[in-house]
C-alpha positions as a Python dict, from the first residue, in 0.01 Angstrom:
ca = {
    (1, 'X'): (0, 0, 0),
    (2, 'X'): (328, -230, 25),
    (3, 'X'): (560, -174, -206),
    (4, 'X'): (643, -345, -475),
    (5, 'X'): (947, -574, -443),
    (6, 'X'): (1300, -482, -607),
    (7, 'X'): (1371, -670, -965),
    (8, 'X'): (1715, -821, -962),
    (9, 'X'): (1862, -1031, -1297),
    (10, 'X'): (1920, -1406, -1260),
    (11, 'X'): (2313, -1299, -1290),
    (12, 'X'): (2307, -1070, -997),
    (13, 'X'): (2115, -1354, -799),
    (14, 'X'): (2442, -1617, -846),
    (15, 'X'): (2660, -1328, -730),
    (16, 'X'): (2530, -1276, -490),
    (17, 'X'): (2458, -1696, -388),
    (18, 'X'): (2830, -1729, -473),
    (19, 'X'): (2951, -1426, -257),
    (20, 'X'): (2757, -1556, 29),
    (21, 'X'): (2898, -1913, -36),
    (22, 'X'): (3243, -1791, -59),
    (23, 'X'): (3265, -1899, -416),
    (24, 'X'): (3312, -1593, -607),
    (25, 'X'): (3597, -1483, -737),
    (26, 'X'): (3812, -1414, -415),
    (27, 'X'): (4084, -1635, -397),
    (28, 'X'): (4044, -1651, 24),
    (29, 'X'): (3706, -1523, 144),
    (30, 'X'): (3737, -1620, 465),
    (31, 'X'): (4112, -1599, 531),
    (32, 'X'): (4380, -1870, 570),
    (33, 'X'): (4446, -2130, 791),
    (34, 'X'): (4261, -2282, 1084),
    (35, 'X'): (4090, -2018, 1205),
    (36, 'X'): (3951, -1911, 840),
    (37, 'X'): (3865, -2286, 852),
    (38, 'X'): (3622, -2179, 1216),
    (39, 'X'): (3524, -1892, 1054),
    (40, 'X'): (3344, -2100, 724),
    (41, 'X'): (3171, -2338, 943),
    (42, 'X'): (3032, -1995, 1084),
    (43, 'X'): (2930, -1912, 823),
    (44, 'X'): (2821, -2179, 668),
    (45, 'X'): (2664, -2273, 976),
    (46, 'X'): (2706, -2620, 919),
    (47, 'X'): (2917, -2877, 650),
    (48, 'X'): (2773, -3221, 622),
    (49, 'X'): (2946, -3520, 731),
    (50, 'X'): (3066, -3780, 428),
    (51, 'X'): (3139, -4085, 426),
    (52, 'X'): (3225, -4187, 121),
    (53, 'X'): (3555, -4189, 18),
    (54, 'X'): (3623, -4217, -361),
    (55, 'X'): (3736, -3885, -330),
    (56, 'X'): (3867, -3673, -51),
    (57, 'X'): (3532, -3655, 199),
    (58, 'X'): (3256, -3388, 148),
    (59, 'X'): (3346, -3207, 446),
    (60, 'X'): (3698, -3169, 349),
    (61, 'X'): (3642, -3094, -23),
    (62, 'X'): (3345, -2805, 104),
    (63, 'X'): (3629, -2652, 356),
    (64, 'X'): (3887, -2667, 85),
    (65, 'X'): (3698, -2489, -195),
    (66, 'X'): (3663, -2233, 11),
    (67, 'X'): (4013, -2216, 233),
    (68, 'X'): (4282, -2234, -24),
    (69, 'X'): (4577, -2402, 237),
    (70, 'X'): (4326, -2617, 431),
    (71, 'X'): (4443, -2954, 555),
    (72, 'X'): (4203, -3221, 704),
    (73, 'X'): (4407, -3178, 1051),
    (74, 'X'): (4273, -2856, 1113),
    (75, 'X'): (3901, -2969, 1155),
    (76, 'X'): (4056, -3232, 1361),
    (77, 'X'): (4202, -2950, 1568),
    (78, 'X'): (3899, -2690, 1585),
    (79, 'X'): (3704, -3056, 1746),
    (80, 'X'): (3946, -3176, 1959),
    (81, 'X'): (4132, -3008, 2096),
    (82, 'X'): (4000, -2697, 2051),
    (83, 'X'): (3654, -2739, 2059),
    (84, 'X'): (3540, -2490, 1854),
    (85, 'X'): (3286, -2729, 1631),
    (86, 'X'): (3107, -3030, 1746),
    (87, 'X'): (2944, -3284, 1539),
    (88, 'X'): (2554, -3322, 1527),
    (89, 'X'): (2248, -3350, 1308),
    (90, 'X'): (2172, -3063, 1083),
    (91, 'X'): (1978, -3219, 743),
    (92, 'X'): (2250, -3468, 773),
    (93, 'X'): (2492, -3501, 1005),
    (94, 'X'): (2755, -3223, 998),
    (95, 'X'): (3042, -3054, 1163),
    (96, 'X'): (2909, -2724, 1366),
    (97, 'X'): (3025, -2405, 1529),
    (98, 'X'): (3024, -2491, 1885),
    (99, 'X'): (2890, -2118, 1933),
    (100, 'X'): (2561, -2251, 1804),
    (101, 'X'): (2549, -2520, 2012),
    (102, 'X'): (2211, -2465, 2227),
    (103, 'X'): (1995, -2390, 1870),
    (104, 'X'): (2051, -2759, 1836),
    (105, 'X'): (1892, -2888, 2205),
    (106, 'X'): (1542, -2828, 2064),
    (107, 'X'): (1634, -3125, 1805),
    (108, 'X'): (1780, -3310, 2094),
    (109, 'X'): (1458, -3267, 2307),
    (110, 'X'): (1273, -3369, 2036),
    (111, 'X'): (1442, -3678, 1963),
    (112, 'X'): (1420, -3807, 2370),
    (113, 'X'): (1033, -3775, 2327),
    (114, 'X'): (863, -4058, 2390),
    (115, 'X'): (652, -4068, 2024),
    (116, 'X'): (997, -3976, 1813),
    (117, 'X'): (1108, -4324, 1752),
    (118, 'X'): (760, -4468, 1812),
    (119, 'X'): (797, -4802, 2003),
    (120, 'X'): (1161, -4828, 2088),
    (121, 'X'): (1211, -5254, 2080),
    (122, 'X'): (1340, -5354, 2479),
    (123, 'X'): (1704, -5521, 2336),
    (124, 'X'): (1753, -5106, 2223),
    (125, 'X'): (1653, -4922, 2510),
    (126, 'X'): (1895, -5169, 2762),
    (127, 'X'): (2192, -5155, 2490),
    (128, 'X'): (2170, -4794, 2535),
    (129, 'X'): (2170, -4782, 2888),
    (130, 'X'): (2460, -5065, 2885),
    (131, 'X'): (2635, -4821, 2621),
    (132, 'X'): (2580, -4505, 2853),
    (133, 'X'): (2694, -4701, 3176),
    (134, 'X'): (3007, -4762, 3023),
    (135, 'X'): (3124, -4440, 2889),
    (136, 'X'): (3020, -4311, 3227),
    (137, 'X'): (3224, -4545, 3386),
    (138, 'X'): (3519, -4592, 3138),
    (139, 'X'): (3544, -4286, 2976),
    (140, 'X'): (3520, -4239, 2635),
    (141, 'X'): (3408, -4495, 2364),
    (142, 'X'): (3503, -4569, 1990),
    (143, 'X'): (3257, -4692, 1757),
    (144, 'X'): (3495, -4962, 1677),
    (145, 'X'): (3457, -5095, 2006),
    (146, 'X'): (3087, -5246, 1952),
    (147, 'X'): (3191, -5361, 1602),
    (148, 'X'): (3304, -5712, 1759),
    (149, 'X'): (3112, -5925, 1968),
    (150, 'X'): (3263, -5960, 2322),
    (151, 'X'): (3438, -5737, 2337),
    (152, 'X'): (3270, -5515, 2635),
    (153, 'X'): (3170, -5797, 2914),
    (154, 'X'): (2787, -5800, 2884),
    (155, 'X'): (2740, -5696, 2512),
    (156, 'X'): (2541, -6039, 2376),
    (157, 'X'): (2198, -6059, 2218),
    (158, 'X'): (2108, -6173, 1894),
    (159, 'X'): (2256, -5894, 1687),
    (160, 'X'): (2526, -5747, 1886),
    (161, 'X'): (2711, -5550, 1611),
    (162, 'X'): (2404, -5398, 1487),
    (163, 'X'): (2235, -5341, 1820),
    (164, 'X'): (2524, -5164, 1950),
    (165, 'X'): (2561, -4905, 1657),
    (166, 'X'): (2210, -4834, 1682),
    (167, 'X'): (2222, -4749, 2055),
    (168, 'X'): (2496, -4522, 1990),
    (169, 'X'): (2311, -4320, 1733),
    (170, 'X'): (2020, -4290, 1966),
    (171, 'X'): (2237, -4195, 2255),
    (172, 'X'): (2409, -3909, 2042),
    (173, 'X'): (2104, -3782, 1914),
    (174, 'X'): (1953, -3747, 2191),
    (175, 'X'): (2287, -3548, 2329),
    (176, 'X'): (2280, -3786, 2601),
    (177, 'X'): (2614, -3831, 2449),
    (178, 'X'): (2857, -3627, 2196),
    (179, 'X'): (3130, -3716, 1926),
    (180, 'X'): (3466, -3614, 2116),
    (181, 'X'): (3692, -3666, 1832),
    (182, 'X'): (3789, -3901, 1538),
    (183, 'X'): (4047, -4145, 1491),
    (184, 'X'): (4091, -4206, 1116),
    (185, 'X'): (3687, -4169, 1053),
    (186, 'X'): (3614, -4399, 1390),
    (187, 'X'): (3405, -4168, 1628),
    (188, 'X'): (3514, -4139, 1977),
    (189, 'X'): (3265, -4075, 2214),
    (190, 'X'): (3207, -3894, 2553),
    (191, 'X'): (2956, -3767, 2800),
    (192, 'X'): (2854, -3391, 2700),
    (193, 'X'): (3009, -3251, 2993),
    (194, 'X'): (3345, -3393, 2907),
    (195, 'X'): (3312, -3245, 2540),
    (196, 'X'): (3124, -2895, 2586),
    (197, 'X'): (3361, -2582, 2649),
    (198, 'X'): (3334, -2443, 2969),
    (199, 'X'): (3089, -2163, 2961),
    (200, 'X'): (2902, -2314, 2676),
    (201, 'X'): (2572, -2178, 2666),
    (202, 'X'): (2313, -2451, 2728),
    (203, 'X'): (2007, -2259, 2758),
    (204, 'X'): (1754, -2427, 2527),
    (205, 'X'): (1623, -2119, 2290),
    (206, 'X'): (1247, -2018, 2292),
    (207, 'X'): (1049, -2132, 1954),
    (208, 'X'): (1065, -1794, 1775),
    (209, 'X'): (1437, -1736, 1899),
    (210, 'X'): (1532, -2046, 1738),
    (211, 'X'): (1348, -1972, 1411),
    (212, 'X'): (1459, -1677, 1385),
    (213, 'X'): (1797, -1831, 1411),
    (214, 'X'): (1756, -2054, 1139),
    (215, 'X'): (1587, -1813, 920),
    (216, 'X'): (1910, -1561, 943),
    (217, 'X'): (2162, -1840, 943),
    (218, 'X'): (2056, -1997, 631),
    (219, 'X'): (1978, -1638, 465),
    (220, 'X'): (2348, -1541, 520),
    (221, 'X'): (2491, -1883, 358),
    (222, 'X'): (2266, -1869, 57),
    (223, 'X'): (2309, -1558, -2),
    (224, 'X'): (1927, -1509, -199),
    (225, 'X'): (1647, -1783, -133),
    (226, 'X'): (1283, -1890, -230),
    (227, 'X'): (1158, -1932, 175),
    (228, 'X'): (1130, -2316, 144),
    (229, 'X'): (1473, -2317, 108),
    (230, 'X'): (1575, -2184, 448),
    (231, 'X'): (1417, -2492, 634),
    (232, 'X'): (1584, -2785, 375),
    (233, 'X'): (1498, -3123, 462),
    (234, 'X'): (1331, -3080, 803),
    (235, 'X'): (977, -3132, 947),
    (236, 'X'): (690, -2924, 874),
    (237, 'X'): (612, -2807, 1178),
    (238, 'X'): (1003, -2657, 1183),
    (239, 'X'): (933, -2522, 833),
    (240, 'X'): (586, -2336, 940),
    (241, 'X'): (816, -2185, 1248),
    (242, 'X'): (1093, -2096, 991),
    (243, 'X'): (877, -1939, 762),
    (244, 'X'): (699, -1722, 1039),
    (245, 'X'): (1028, -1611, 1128),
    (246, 'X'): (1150, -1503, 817),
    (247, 'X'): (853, -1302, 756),
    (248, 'X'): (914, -1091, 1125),
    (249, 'X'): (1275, -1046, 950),
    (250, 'X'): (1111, -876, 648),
    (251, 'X'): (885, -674, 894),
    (252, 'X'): (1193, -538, 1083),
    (253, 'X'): (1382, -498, 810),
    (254, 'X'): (1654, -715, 896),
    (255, 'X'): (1592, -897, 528),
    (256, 'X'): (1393, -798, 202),
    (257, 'X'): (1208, -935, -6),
    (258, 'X'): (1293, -960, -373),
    (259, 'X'): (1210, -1097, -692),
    (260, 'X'): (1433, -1254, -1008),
    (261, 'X'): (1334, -1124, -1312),
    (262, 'X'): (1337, -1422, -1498),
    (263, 'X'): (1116, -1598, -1206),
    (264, 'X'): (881, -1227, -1160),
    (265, 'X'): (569, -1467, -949),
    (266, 'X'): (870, -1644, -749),
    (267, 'X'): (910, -1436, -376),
    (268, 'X'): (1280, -1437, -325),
    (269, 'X'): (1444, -1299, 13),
    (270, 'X'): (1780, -1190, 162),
    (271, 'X'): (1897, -1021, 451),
    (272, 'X'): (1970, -608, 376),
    (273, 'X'): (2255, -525, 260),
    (274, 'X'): (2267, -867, 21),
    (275, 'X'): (2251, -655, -282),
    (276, 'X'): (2595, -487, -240),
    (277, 'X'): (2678, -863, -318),
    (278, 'X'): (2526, -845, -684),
    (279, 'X'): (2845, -669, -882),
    (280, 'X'): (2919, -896, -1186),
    (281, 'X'): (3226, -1133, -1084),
    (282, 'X'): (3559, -981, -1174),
    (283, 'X'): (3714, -1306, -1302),
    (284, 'X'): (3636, -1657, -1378),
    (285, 'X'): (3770, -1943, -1151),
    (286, 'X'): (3732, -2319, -1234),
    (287, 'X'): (3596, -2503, -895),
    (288, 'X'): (3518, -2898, -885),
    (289, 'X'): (3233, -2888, -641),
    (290, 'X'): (3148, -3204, -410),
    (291, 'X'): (2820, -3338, -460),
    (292, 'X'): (2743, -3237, -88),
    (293, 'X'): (2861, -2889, -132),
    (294, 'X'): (2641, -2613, 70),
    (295, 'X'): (2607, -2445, -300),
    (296, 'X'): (2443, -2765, -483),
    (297, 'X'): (2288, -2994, -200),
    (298, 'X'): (1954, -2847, -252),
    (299, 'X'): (1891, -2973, -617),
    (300, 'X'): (1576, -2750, -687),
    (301, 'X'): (1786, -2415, -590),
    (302, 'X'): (2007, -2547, -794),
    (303, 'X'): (1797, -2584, -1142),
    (304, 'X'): (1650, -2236, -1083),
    (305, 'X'): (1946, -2064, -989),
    (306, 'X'): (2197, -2220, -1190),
    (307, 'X'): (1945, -2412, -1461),
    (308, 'X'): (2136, -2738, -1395),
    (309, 'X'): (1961, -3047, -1349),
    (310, 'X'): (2163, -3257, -1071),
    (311, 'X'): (2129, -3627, -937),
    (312, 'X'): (2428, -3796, -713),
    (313, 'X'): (2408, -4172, -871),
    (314, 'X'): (2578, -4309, -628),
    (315, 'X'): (2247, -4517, -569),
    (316, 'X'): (2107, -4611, -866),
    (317, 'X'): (2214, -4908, -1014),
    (318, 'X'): (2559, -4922, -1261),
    (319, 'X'): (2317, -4996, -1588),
    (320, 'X'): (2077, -4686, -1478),
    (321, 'X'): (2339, -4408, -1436),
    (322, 'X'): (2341, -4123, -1705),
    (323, 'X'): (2692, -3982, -1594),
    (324, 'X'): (2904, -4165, -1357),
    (325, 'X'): (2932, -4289, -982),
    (326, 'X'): (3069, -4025, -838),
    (327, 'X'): (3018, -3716, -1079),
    (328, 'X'): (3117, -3366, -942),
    (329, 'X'): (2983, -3057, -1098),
    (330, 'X'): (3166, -2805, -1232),
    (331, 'X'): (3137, -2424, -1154),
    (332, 'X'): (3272, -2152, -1403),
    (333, 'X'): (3265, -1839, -1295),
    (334, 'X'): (2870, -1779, -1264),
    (335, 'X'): (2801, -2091, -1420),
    (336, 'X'): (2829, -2509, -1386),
    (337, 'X'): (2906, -2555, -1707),
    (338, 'X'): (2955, -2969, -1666),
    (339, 'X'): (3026, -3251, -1448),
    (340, 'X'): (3332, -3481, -1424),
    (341, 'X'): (3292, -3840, -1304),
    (342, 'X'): (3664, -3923, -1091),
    (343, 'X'): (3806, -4105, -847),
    (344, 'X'): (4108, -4112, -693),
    (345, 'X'): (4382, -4393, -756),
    (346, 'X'): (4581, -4296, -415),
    (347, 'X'): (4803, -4562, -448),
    (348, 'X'): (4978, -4449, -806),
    (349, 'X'): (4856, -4131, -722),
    (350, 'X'): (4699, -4084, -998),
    (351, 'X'): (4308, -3839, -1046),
    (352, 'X'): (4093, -4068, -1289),
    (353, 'X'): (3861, -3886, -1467),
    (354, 'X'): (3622, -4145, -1623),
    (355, 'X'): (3410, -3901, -1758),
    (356, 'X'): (3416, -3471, -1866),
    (357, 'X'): (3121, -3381, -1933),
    (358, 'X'): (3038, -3013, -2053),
    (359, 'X'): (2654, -2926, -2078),
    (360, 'X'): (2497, -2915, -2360),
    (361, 'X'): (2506, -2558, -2522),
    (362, 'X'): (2840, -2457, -2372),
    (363, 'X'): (3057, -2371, -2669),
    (364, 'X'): (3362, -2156, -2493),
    (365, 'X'): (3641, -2401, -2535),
    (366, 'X'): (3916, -2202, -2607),
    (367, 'X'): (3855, -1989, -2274),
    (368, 'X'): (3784, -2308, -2004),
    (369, 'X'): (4079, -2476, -2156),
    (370, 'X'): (4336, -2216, -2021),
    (371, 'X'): (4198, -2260, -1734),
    (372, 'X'): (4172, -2686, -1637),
    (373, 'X'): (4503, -2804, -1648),
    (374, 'X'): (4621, -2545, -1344),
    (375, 'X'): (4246, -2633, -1178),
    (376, 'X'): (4293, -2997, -1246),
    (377, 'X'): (4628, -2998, -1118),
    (378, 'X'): (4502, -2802, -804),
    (379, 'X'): (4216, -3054, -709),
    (380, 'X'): (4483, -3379, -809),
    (381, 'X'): (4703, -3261, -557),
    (382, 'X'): (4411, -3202, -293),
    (383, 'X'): (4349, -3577, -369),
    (384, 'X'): (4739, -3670, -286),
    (385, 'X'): (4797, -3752, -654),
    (386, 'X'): (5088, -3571, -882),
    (387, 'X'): (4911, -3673, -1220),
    (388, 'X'): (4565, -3641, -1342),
    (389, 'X'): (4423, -3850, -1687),
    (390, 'X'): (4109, -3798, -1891),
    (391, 'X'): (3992, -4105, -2037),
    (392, 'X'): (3649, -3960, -2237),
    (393, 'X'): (3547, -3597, -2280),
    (394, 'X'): (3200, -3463, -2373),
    (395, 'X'): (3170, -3366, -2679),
    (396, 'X'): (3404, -3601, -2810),
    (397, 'X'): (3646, -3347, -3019),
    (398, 'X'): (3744, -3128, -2710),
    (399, 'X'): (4091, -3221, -2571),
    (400, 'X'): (4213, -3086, -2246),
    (401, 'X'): (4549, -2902, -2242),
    (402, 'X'): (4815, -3002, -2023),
}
């Protein structure tokens, strides 16, 4: 007869999720400095690519909640020159270890099959080969450099700008090329063997390997996960493969499965040894989470997990949103006990916050408020400002401290 699954509380679930995220209540899980900045992109295994810039970008605000002297030049470093992380498609497109570079060729493969993009229109197919002609020939290329019309000889048609871009996504996700570096947020880009390591492994990995992969990568980030949420975001026939693989991992013993006892029909898993994660946290640390953070990007882990109901707005129209344009939420300890809507005035340096919002039901003032104005000071300076103001606070008769 199989055994009946270990209970664990809802509370010993977020320790462990937080432990795994490195969002407890150690002030430097993974170290300091650069190579603690390699080491939680390991373990991570990937942090998603923003773009928008209202705040400091996602993938800088993940690495800094997590590295407590990060600056943005040491990504910059770790992909060129070191590189130690290389920039590709993971449910988005993120920064990755370079150490898991071949678990990403199957994607690649997939992507130069003939049925992935369905009929590719001619003008396409001969701006990519125009686009991959000249980086062979001229080395590399910035994606500024199709943004104007004429200005590599040969690059007319009817929608040059556009055309351009789009054969330069192709190209790259097909790895037929690679992102060497960035210049500002411009992409600079290369022929893979002028941007892979020498040595890199470039052995495509069998089917199971690779699920099996995926399964145990995602299982270390999160921490504790419902199995859907180790294949987030990708095809079905990936998420069947994931799922077989995670259930070999049980067999083996290299994870367990578990169940919350507030969820008791949910199957929850983790790898072995998870549960020494579970102690209750030893102290309480404010954290403004991005919206792309590897903790809240899956918005269904997040409502059972945490019981907070999450939507970036950045999308729906100004007369629609509920909260705010850019609204971060914010962790307490075990809890996200709100959201603050911001943005960043760089040039008086000042943090706006349009908006603090605390959830409905939260009712521990006194304690949160000895604890903002050092965490609000912390994330203004991360944003280049020396002052921070609160313009509306939810409910109305709470008043930071400063």
């Amino acid at each position: 007869m199989k055994p009946r699954p270990r209970s664990i509380s809802l509370s010993e679930a977020r320790a462990i999720a937080l432990r795994a995220q490195g969002l407890a209540d150690e002030p430097a899980p993974f170290g300091n400095g650069k190579a603690a900045v390699l080491e939680t992109i390991r373990h991570l295994g990937y942090v998603q690519v923003d773009t928008i810039s209202v705040l400091q970008r996602a993938h800088h605000h993940v690495l800094w909640s997590r590295v407590p002297d990060y600056r943005q030049e040491m990504l910059h470093e770790l992909q060129d020159p070191d590189r130690a992380v290389f920039e590709y498609w993971n449910h988005a497109a993120s920064y990755l270890p370079m150490s898991d570079f071949r678990f990403s060729l199957p994607f690649m493969r997939q992507c130069r099959g003939k049925t992935y993009w369905k009929e590719w229109p001619q003008d396409l197919v001969k701006a990519m080969r125009r686009v991959l002609k000249t980086i062979r020939e001229n080395g590399p290329l910035m994606s500024r450099d199709v943004e104007t019309k004429g200005q590599i000889e040969g690059w007319f048609n009817s929608n040059p700008d556009k055309i351009e871009r789009r054969a330069l996504y192709r190209l790259w996700l097909r790895g037929e090329i690679m992102i060497r570096s960035r210049q500002g947020f411009q992409k600079v880009y290369d022929l893979p063997e002028r941007v892979l390591p020498e040595g890199t492994d470039v052995t495509p990995p069998a089917k199971r390997e690779a699920a099996e992969f995926h399964a145990r990568r995602a299982l270390r980030a999160l921490g504790i996960a419902r199995a859907q949420e180790l294949h987030y975001l990708r095809d079905a026939e990936h998420g069947s493969a994931v799922r077989a693989a995670l259930h070999s991992l049980v067999k083996r013993g290299e994870a367990v499965e578990l169940r919350v006892a507030e969820f008791p029909d949910t199957p929850v898993f983790a790898l072995r040894g998870a549960l020494e994660l579970a102690a209750p946290l030893k102290q309480k640390v404010v954290r403004f989470l991005s919206p792309f953070d590897n903790l809240v990007i899956q918005r269904k882990r997040l409502q059972w997990l945490f019981g907070f109901d999450y939507t970036v707005e950045i999308y729906v129209p100004q007369a629609k949103r509920k909260y705010g344009y850019f609204v971060l939420p914010i962790l307490w300890g075990d809890q996200i006990i709100g959201r603050m809507d911001a943005k960043a005035n760089r040039v008086d340096r000042r943090l706006l916050v349009h908006h603090f919002i605390f959830e409905p039901g939260f009712a521990d003032f006194d304690a949160i408020n000895s604890a903002l104005p050092d965490a609000l000071a912390g994330f203004s300076r991360f944003q280049e400002c020396n002052q921070w103001d609160i313009a509306k606070v939810t409910p109305s008769g709470f008043k930071v401290c400063r």
